[in-house]
Amino acid sequence: MSSAQIEIQLIASLVAIACAIPGTFLVLRKMALITDAISHSILPGIVIGFFITHDLSSPLLIILAAASGVLTVVLVEFIQKTGLVKEDTAIGLVFPALFSIGIILIAQNANDVHLDVDAVLLGELAFAPFDRLYIGDTDVGPKSLWIIGSIVVITLGLLFTFFKELKISTFDTGLAAALGLSPVIMHYGLMTVASITTVGAFDAVGAILVIALMIAPAATAYLLTNDLKKMLRLAVFFGVSSAIIGYWVAHTLDTSISGSMTTVLGLIFLFVYLFAPNKGLFSVLYRQKQQRIEVSLLTFLLHLGNHKEEDERHVKHLNEHINWQKVQSKSVLDLALKNNMITIDNDIVSLTKKGKKFTTKAIDYIISNKNSEIETMKDRFFLFRG
């Protein structure tokens, strides 16, 4: 394995770590779409920075691009708070406007400079090792490696320093404010980190892969755990794994590195989405099926408890009295027998002691919940009257 291959994988892994941390909080805050907005709306900041410095490698481009990303968030928040449009609509209004301003500035003033849409949106990892950083005459490695590495160090430092504040403000802004924390500062701090990460990464890997690495690993981890620390670790793991596997897929197939990494991210998310133990599609469908069976069983037992007449409890007439299909009646009957809740004597179904006890508890539970709902409604009524 050549040094260039090692450097490409290292850069991609660092980008994955840098994106996974703010991405986790964005997913939890239901702000995943803002990443796409930031990745496009940074363009005017980059263009203005170039007009000032006339140097595509100037740190001022990163600073102004990050400021442009934060401006996007401020404008989205401002439009959303008017109450006239929802957040997704506000995002759809702001970032095309800012992106278009950047395009116009380029078209009017920088046609002779390699500063176009492709340069901004389509970074290529294969070329990252060739853009070297020199200190004097010493080659210290790819420039992207140092930029992304610095962002990772800063992001990890901020995470460890403000983890408690981020956690509280993410899950309960009211509690955060009551404890003297500032949810607004935490919010814009997170957006600033997301903006700087996006700007620092897109030159090496492209905005498309940045968006994928920011959201897909965090979304995948979210399906597997409710623990924030574990979710962060899983997001980093999925991001780094996808970056390395995607690179070797691209190497084997001789295709786009960023495209392969994004595809691997999508496949991992799809697998977890289908097979996650608690939140996976198949698990949810299975639980829904079980819940329907349990409701049917409870309906069946309540019917038996409320009817003493033998014709109402005859096996052949159950589907008529409960208005079920024969297949459903048989499956519920078999389930009740299996759990020793009924007995069948001459095709007449009767509740066992266990079945009667279960039915009584179920009725008490239904009544108590109903009373609780009534009391809640009364409280709200008197609250509104007062």
GROMACS .gro file of C-alpha atoms in nm:
model
  386
    1MET     CA    1   0.000   0.000   0.000
    2SER     CA    2   0.149   0.332  -0.112
    3SER     CA    3   0.185   0.642   0.103
    4ALA     CA    4  -0.078   0.820  -0.110
    5GLN     CA    5  -0.331   0.545  -0.038
    6ILE     CA    6  -0.260   0.569   0.336
    7GLU     CA    7  -0.295   0.948   0.326
    8ILE     CA    8  -0.626   0.930   0.136
    9GLN     CA    9  -0.773   0.688   0.390
   10LEU     CA   10  -0.639   0.893   0.681
   11ILE     CA   11  -0.790   1.216   0.543
   12ALA     CA   12  -1.125   1.044   0.480
   13SER     CA   13  -1.124   0.896   0.832
   14LEU     CA   14  -1.051   1.232   0.992
   15VAL     CA   15  -1.328   1.393   0.787
   16ALA     CA   16  -1.562   1.118   0.905
   17ILE     CA   17  -1.474   1.188   1.270
   18ALA     CA   18  -1.502   1.565   1.226
   19CYS     CA   19  -1.845   1.529   1.061
   20ALA     CA   20  -1.986   1.260   1.292
   21ILE     CA   21  -1.963   1.473   1.609
   22PRO     CA   22  -2.168   1.778   1.502
   23GLY     CA   23  -2.378   1.551   1.279
   24THR     CA   24  -2.497   1.353   1.581
   25PHE     CA   25  -2.635   1.665   1.748
   26LEU     CA   26  -2.788   1.789   1.422
   27VAL     CA   27  -2.976   1.460   1.381
   28LEU     CA   28  -3.097   1.471   1.741
   29ARG     CA   29  -3.211   1.831   1.695
   30LYS     CA   30  -3.391   1.733   1.371
   31MET     CA   31  -3.175   1.974   1.172
   32ALA     CA   32  -3.014   1.734   0.926
   33LEU     CA   33  -3.118   1.939   0.624
   34ILE     CA   34  -2.925   2.242   0.749
   35THR     CA   35  -2.600   2.065   0.655
   36ASP     CA   36  -2.697   2.069   0.289
   37ALA     CA   37  -2.785   2.437   0.318
   38ILE     CA   38  -2.452   2.523   0.479
   39SER     CA   39  -2.252   2.324   0.223
   40HIS     CA   40  -2.398   2.536  -0.057
   41SER     CA   41  -2.438   2.874   0.107
   42ILE     CA   42  -2.069   2.897   0.201
   43LEU     CA   43  -1.993   2.982  -0.162
   44PRO     CA   44  -2.035   3.362  -0.133
   45GLY     CA   45  -1.804   3.362   0.171
   46ILE     CA   46  -1.538   3.179  -0.030
   47VAL     CA   47  -1.576   3.416  -0.325
   48ILE     CA   48  -1.557   3.730  -0.109
   49GLY     CA   49  -1.254   3.588   0.072
   50PHE     CA   50  -1.082   3.530  -0.263
   51PHE     CA   51  -1.162   3.881  -0.381
   52ILE     CA   52  -0.992   4.018  -0.068
   53THR     CA   53  -0.682   3.794  -0.069
   54HIS     CA   54  -0.656   3.670  -0.429
   55ASP     CA   55  -0.528   3.345  -0.278
   56LEU     CA   56  -0.732   3.023  -0.288
   57SER     CA   57  -0.528   2.878  -0.001
   58SER     CA   58  -0.578   3.172   0.235
   59PRO     CA   59  -0.724   3.092   0.581
   60LEU     CA   60  -0.951   3.395   0.534
   61LEU     CA   61  -1.156   3.190   0.285
   62ILE     CA   62  -1.233   2.936   0.557
   63ILE     CA   63  -1.322   3.208   0.808
   64LEU     CA   64  -1.556   3.393   0.571
   65ALA     CA   65  -1.707   3.068   0.444
   66ALA     CA   66  -1.783   2.962   0.802
   67ALA     CA   67  -1.935   3.305   0.865
   68SER     CA   68  -2.149   3.256   0.556
   69GLY     CA   69  -2.267   2.922   0.696
   70VAL     CA   70  -2.360   3.083   1.027
   71LEU     CA   71  -2.542   3.359   0.838
   72THR     CA   72  -2.746   3.086   0.669
   73VAL     CA   73  -2.854   2.950   1.007
   74VAL     CA   74  -2.938   3.301   1.137
   75LEU     CA   75  -3.153   3.377   0.831
   76VAL     CA   76  -3.329   3.039   0.849
   77GLU     CA   77  -3.405   3.095   1.219
   78PHE     CA   78  -3.529   3.450   1.151
   79ILE     CA   79  -3.765   3.340   0.872
   80GLN     CA   80  -3.889   3.041   1.071
   81LYS     CA   81  -3.967   3.251   1.380
   82THR     CA   82  -4.204   3.468   1.178
   83GLY     CA   83  -4.438   3.169   1.186
   84LEU     CA   84  -4.525   3.214   0.821
   85VAL     CA   85  -4.323   2.916   0.695
   86LYS     CA   86  -4.177   2.597   0.842
   87GLU     CA   87  -3.807   2.526   0.887
   88ASP     CA   88  -3.764   2.315   0.572
   89THR     CA   89  -3.928   2.590   0.366
   90ALA     CA   90  -3.703   2.853   0.526
   91ILE     CA   91  -3.396   2.646   0.439
   92GLY     CA   92  -3.523   2.608   0.083
   93LEU     CA   93  -3.553   2.986   0.057
   94VAL     CA   94  -3.220   3.087   0.212
   95PHE     CA   95  -2.952   2.859   0.074
   96PRO     CA   96  -3.048   2.884  -0.298
   97ALA     CA   97  -3.042   3.264  -0.260
   98LEU     CA   98  -2.695   3.269  -0.102
   99PHE     CA   99  -2.563   3.005  -0.341
  100SER     CA  100  -2.695   3.203  -0.637
  101ILE     CA  101  -2.521   3.518  -0.510
  102GLY     CA  102  -2.194   3.323  -0.504
  103ILE     CA  103  -2.249   3.197  -0.859
  104ILE     CA  104  -2.323   3.550  -0.984
  105LEU     CA  105  -2.010   3.688  -0.816
  106ILE     CA  106  -1.799   3.417  -0.979
  107ALA     CA  107  -1.954   3.466  -1.321
  108GLN     CA  108  -1.908   3.844  -1.310
  109ASN     CA  109  -1.568   3.878  -1.147
  110ALA     CA  110  -1.375   3.549  -1.147
  111ASN     CA  111  -1.421   3.386  -1.485
  112ASP     CA  112  -1.044   3.356  -1.532
  113VAL     CA  113  -0.992   3.188  -1.192
  114HIS     CA  114  -1.034   2.818  -1.107
  115LEU     CA  115  -1.319   2.902  -0.870
  116ASP     CA  116  -1.630   2.747  -1.018
  117VAL     CA  117  -1.917   2.525  -0.910
  118ASP     CA  118  -1.723   2.205  -0.977
  119ALA     CA  119  -1.428   2.325  -0.770
  120VAL     CA  120  -1.659   2.405  -0.481
  121LEU     CA  121  -1.891   2.107  -0.482
  122LEU     CA  122  -1.686   1.822  -0.621
  123GLY     CA  123  -1.371   1.773  -0.419
  124GLU     CA  124  -1.166   1.470  -0.516
  125LEU     CA  125  -0.992   1.265  -0.249
  126ALA     CA  126  -0.754   1.113  -0.503
  127PHE     CA  127  -0.592   1.455  -0.553
  128ALA     CA  128  -0.572   1.550  -0.183
  129PRO     CA  129  -0.224   1.395  -0.125
  130PHE     CA  130  -0.077   1.610  -0.404
  131ASP     CA  131  -0.162   1.940  -0.233
  132ARG     CA  132   0.129   1.943   0.013
  133LEU     CA  133   0.211   2.166   0.307
  134TYR     CA  134   0.573   2.286   0.328
  135ILE     CA  135   0.743   2.442   0.629
  136GLY     CA  136   1.053   2.592   0.475
  137ASP     CA  137   1.177   2.317   0.248
  138THR     CA  138   1.028   2.038   0.459
  139ASP     CA  139   0.725   1.847   0.330
  140VAL     CA  140   0.503   1.784   0.634
  141GLY     CA  141   0.222   1.606   0.449
  142PRO     CA  142  -0.102   1.687   0.269
  143LYS     CA  143  -0.252   2.025   0.349
  144SER     CA  144  -0.599   1.869   0.388
  145LEU     CA  145  -0.464   1.633   0.653
  146TRP     CA  146  -0.348   1.924   0.868
  147ILE     CA  147  -0.667   2.125   0.817
  148ILE     CA  148  -0.899   1.837   0.898
  149GLY     CA  149  -0.675   1.716   1.180
  150SER     CA  150  -0.689   2.062   1.341
  151ILE     CA  151  -1.069   2.069   1.307
  152VAL     CA  152  -1.094   1.725   1.470
  153VAL     CA  153  -0.877   1.832   1.763
  154ILE     CA  154  -1.077   2.153   1.815
  155THR     CA  155  -1.411   1.971   1.779
  156LEU     CA  156  -1.312   1.701   2.029
  157GLY     CA  157  -1.190   1.965   2.271
  158LEU     CA  158  -1.519   2.153   2.248
  159LEU     CA  159  -1.715   1.829   2.283
  160PHE     CA  160  -1.538   1.725   2.603
  161THR     CA  161  -1.560   2.079   2.744
  162PHE     CA  162  -1.928   2.144   2.667
  163PHE     CA  163  -2.070   1.792   2.653
  164LYS     CA  164  -2.310   1.843   2.944
  165GLU     CA  165  -2.434   2.175   2.807
  166LEU     CA  166  -2.481   2.033   2.458
  167LYS     CA  167  -2.666   1.732   2.593
  168ILE     CA  168  -2.909   1.934   2.807
  169SER     CA  169  -2.974   2.200   2.541
  170THR     CA  170  -3.031   1.932   2.278
  171PHE     CA  171  -3.289   1.733   2.472
  172ASP     CA  172  -3.452   2.002   2.690
  173THR     CA  173  -3.399   2.369   2.608
  174GLY     CA  174  -3.632   2.471   2.892
  175LEU     CA  175  -3.421   2.287   3.149
  176ALA     CA  176  -3.104   2.431   2.999
  177ALA     CA  177  -3.238   2.785   3.036
  178ALA     CA  178  -3.355   2.712   3.393
  179LEU     CA  179  -3.004   2.591   3.483
  180GLY     CA  180  -2.853   2.916   3.357
  181LEU     CA  181  -2.722   2.773   3.030
  182SER     CA  182  -2.784   2.952   2.703
  183PRO     CA  183  -2.951   2.726   2.441
  184VAL     CA  184  -2.899   3.004   2.183
  185ILE     CA  185  -2.522   3.011   2.238
  186MET     CA  186  -2.507   2.631   2.224
  187HIS     CA  187  -2.714   2.632   1.906
  188TYR     CA  188  -2.502   2.884   1.720
  189GLY     CA  189  -2.183   2.731   1.856
  190LEU     CA  190  -2.287   2.397   1.710
  191MET     CA  191  -2.376   2.562   1.379
  192THR     CA  192  -2.038   2.734   1.372
  193VAL     CA  193  -1.858   2.404   1.424
  194ALA     CA  194  -2.072   2.243   1.152
  195SER     CA  195  -1.990   2.531   0.915
  196ILE     CA  196  -1.615   2.519   0.982
  197THR     CA  197  -1.615   2.140   0.942
  198THR     CA  198  -1.802   2.166   0.613
  199VAL     CA  199  -1.566   2.432   0.479
  200GLY     CA  200  -1.255   2.250   0.593
  201ALA     CA  201  -1.366   1.920   0.440
  202PHE     CA  202  -1.527   2.010   0.110
  203ASP     CA  203  -1.200   2.102  -0.063
  204ALA     CA  204  -1.069   1.751   0.005
  205VAL     CA  205  -1.378   1.531  -0.026
  206GLY     CA  206  -1.650   1.748  -0.180
  207ALA     CA  207  -1.974   1.879  -0.034
  208ILE     CA  208  -2.174   1.569  -0.125
  209LEU     CA  209  -1.956   1.338   0.083
  210VAL     CA  210  -1.946   1.594   0.366
  211ILE     CA  211  -2.327   1.589   0.382
  212ALA     CA  212  -2.330   1.208   0.375
  213LEU     CA  213  -2.066   1.180   0.649
  214MET     CA  214  -2.241   1.444   0.861
  215ILE     CA  215  -2.582   1.274   0.857
  216ALA     CA  216  -2.571   0.905   0.756
  217PRO     CA  217  -2.345   0.771   1.038
  218ALA     CA  218  -2.540   0.966   1.302
  219ALA     CA  219  -2.875   0.852   1.160
  220THR     CA  220  -2.751   0.492   1.156
  221ALA     CA  221  -2.630   0.515   1.516
  222TYR     CA  222  -2.962   0.670   1.620
  223LEU     CA  223  -3.141   0.352   1.512
  224LEU     CA  224  -2.922   0.141   1.740
  225THR     CA  225  -2.907   0.326   2.072
  226ASN     CA  226  -3.069   0.587   2.295
  227ASP     CA  227  -2.743   0.662   2.477
  228LEU     CA  228  -2.576   0.983   2.353
  229LYS     CA  229  -2.218   0.877   2.425
  230LYS     CA  230  -2.271   0.542   2.257
  231MET     CA  231  -2.439   0.716   1.964
  232LEU     CA  232  -2.136   0.940   1.918
  233ARG     CA  233  -1.900   0.641   1.925
  234LEU     CA  234  -2.116   0.446   1.680
  235ALA     CA  235  -2.143   0.745   1.446
  236VAL     CA  236  -1.763   0.779   1.439
  237PHE     CA  237  -1.726   0.402   1.385
  238PHE     CA  238  -1.973   0.393   1.096
  239GLY     CA  239  -1.819   0.702   0.937
  240VAL     CA  240  -1.460   0.576   0.954
  241SER     CA  241  -1.557   0.221   0.849
  242SER     CA  242  -1.751   0.352   0.549
  243ALA     CA  243  -1.462   0.576   0.448
  244ILE     CA  244  -1.209   0.291   0.451
  245ILE     CA  245  -1.439   0.030   0.293
  246GLY     CA  246  -1.555   0.284   0.034
  247TYR     CA  247  -1.197   0.363  -0.061
  248TRP     CA  248  -1.113   0.000  -0.130
  249VAL     CA  249  -1.438  -0.049  -0.322
  250ALA     CA  250  -1.341   0.248  -0.541
  251HIS     CA  251  -0.987   0.113  -0.576
  252THR     CA  252  -1.114  -0.229  -0.683
  253LEU     CA  253  -1.377  -0.099  -0.926
  254ASP     CA  254  -1.166   0.196  -1.045
  255THR     CA  255  -1.445   0.443  -0.977
  256SER     CA  256  -1.519   0.759  -0.775
  257ILE     CA  257  -1.385   0.745  -0.419
  258SER     CA  258  -1.643   0.988  -0.279
  259GLY     CA  259  -1.922   0.807  -0.463
  260SER     CA  260  -1.812   0.470  -0.328
  261MET     CA  261  -1.789   0.598   0.028
  262THR     CA  262  -2.134   0.755   0.006
  263THR     CA  263  -2.274   0.431  -0.138
  264VAL     CA  264  -2.126   0.228   0.147
  265LEU     CA  265  -2.278   0.473   0.396
  266GLY     CA  266  -2.615   0.427   0.229
  267LEU     CA  267  -2.591   0.048   0.232
  268ILE     CA  268  -2.494   0.038   0.600
  269PHE     CA  269  -2.783   0.268   0.687
  270LEU     CA  270  -3.023   0.053   0.482
  271PHE     CA  271  -2.909  -0.265   0.660
  272VAL     CA  272  -2.950  -0.108   1.004
  273TYR     CA  273  -3.281   0.051   0.903
  274LEU     CA  274  -3.416  -0.293   0.813
  275PHE     CA  275  -3.263  -0.508   1.088
  276ALA     CA  276  -3.200  -0.285   1.393
  277PRO     CA  277  -3.321  -0.474   1.706
  278ASN     CA  278  -3.559  -0.205   1.837
  279LYS     CA  279  -3.606   0.062   1.570
  280GLY     CA  280  -3.552  -0.145   1.256
  281LEU     CA  281  -3.835  -0.180   1.005
  282PHE     CA  282  -3.879  -0.554   1.057
  283SER     CA  283  -3.872  -0.514   1.437
  284VAL     CA  284  -4.137  -0.241   1.421
  285LEU     CA  285  -4.358  -0.447   1.190
  286TYR     CA  286  -4.321  -0.750   1.418
  287ARG     CA  287  -4.416  -0.546   1.727
  288GLN     CA  288  -4.715  -0.400   1.548
  289LYS     CA  289  -4.828  -0.749   1.453
  290GLN     CA  290  -4.784  -0.868   1.811
  291GLN     CA  291  -4.979  -0.569   1.941
  292ARG     CA  292  -5.266  -0.644   1.702
  293ILE     CA  293  -5.269  -1.005   1.823
  294GLU     CA  294  -5.268  -0.894   2.188
  295VAL     CA  295  -5.557  -0.653   2.126
  296SER     CA  296  -5.750  -0.931   1.952
  297LEU     CA  297  -5.680  -1.166   2.242
  298LEU     CA  298  -5.800  -0.909   2.493
  299THR     CA  299  -6.115  -0.845   2.287
  300PHE     CA  300  -6.180  -1.218   2.276
  301LEU     CA  301  -6.136  -1.262   2.652
  302LEU     CA  302  -6.358  -0.963   2.729
  303HIS     CA  303  -6.626  -1.111   2.505
  304LEU     CA  304  -6.612  -1.439   2.697
  305GLY     CA  305  -6.622  -1.257   3.031
  306ASN     CA  306  -6.928  -1.053   2.931
  307HIS     CA  307  -7.136  -1.340   2.791
  308LYS     CA  308  -7.256  -1.637   2.992
  309GLU     CA  309  -7.479  -1.772   2.712
  310GLU     CA  310  -7.334  -2.085   2.557
  311ASP     CA  311  -7.431  -1.990   2.201
  312GLU     CA  312  -7.227  -1.670   2.241
  313ARG     CA  313  -6.927  -1.880   2.342
  314HIS     CA  314  -6.959  -2.155   2.083
  315VAL     CA  315  -6.643  -2.206   1.878
  316LYS     CA  316  -6.826  -2.198   1.545
  317HIS     CA  317  -7.008  -1.876   1.625
  318LEU     CA  318  -6.719  -1.673   1.766
  319ASN     CA  319  -6.627  -1.512   1.436
  320GLU     CA  320  -6.992  -1.410   1.391
  321HIS     CA  321  -7.030  -1.254   1.735
  322ILE     CA  322  -6.695  -1.076   1.737
  323ASN     CA  323  -6.715  -0.992   1.366
  324TRP     CA  324  -6.387  -1.164   1.279
  325GLN     CA  325  -6.274  -1.374   0.991
  326LYS     CA  326  -6.243  -1.748   1.059
  327VAL     CA  327  -5.864  -1.740   1.025
  328GLN     CA  328  -5.834  -1.464   1.286
  329SER     CA  329  -6.076  -1.640   1.520
  330LYS     CA  330  -5.874  -1.962   1.502
  331SER     CA  331  -5.539  -1.788   1.556
  332VAL     CA  332  -5.667  -1.600   1.863
  333LEU     CA  333  -5.832  -1.917   1.994
  334ASP     CA  334  -5.505  -2.108   1.958
  335LEU     CA  335  -5.313  -1.830   2.133
  336ALA     CA  336  -5.556  -1.827   2.427
  337LEU     CA  337  -5.532  -2.206   2.458
  338LYS     CA  338  -5.154  -2.193   2.441
  339ASN     CA  339  -5.146  -1.943   2.729
  340ASN     CA  340  -5.393  -2.148   2.936
  341MET     CA  341  -5.651  -1.868   2.944
  342ILE     CA  342  -5.946  -2.073   2.814
  343THR     CA  343  -6.081  -2.425   2.809
  344ILE     CA  344  -6.298  -2.582   2.540
  345ASP     CA  345  -6.565  -2.836   2.640
  346ASN     CA  346  -6.803  -2.963   2.372
  347ASP     CA  347  -6.706  -2.665   2.152
  348ILE     CA  348  -6.806  -2.423   2.429
  349VAL     CA  349  -6.527  -2.183   2.527
  350SER     CA  350  -6.484  -2.082   2.893
  351LEU     CA  351  -6.236  -1.865   3.075
  352THR     CA  352  -5.987  -2.034   3.308
  353LYS     CA  353  -5.886  -1.884   3.641
  354LYS     CA  354  -5.583  -1.729   3.471
  355GLY     CA  355  -5.802  -1.589   3.193
  356LYS     CA  356  -6.047  -1.433   3.439
  357LYS     CA  357  -5.763  -1.275   3.637
  358PHE     CA  358  -5.606  -1.133   3.320
  359THR     CA  359  -5.941  -0.995   3.201
  360THR     CA  360  -6.015  -0.829   3.537
  361LYS     CA  361  -5.675  -0.660   3.539
  362ALA     CA  362  -5.724  -0.545   3.181
  363ILE     CA  363  -6.064  -0.393   3.262
  364ASP     CA  364  -5.924  -0.216   3.569
  365TYR     CA  365  -5.637  -0.080   3.360
  366ILE     CA  366  -5.873   0.050   3.090
  367ILE     CA  367  -6.102   0.214   3.348
  368SER     CA  368  -5.813   0.378   3.536
  369ASN     CA  369  -5.668   0.518   3.215
  370LYS     CA  370  -6.010   0.643   3.108
  371ASN     CA  371  -6.056   0.817   3.443
  372SER     CA  372  -5.710   0.966   3.413
  373GLU     CA  373  -5.797   1.106   3.071
  374ILE     CA  374  -6.121   1.252   3.206
  375GLU     CA  375  -5.937   1.418   3.497
  376THR     CA  376  -5.679   1.560   3.259
  377MET     CA  377  -5.954   1.702   3.041
  378LYS     CA  378  -6.123   1.854   3.349
  379ASP     CA  379  -5.793   2.012   3.458
  380ARG     CA  380  -5.744   2.163   3.113
  381PHE     CA  381  -6.104   2.288   3.111
  382PHE     CA  382  -6.066   2.466   3.445
  383LEU     CA  383  -5.724   2.593   3.341
  384PHE     CA  384  -5.866   2.755   3.029
  385ARG     CA  385  -6.163   2.894   3.224
  386GLY     CA  386  -5.932   3.040   3.483
   0.00000   0.00000   0.00000
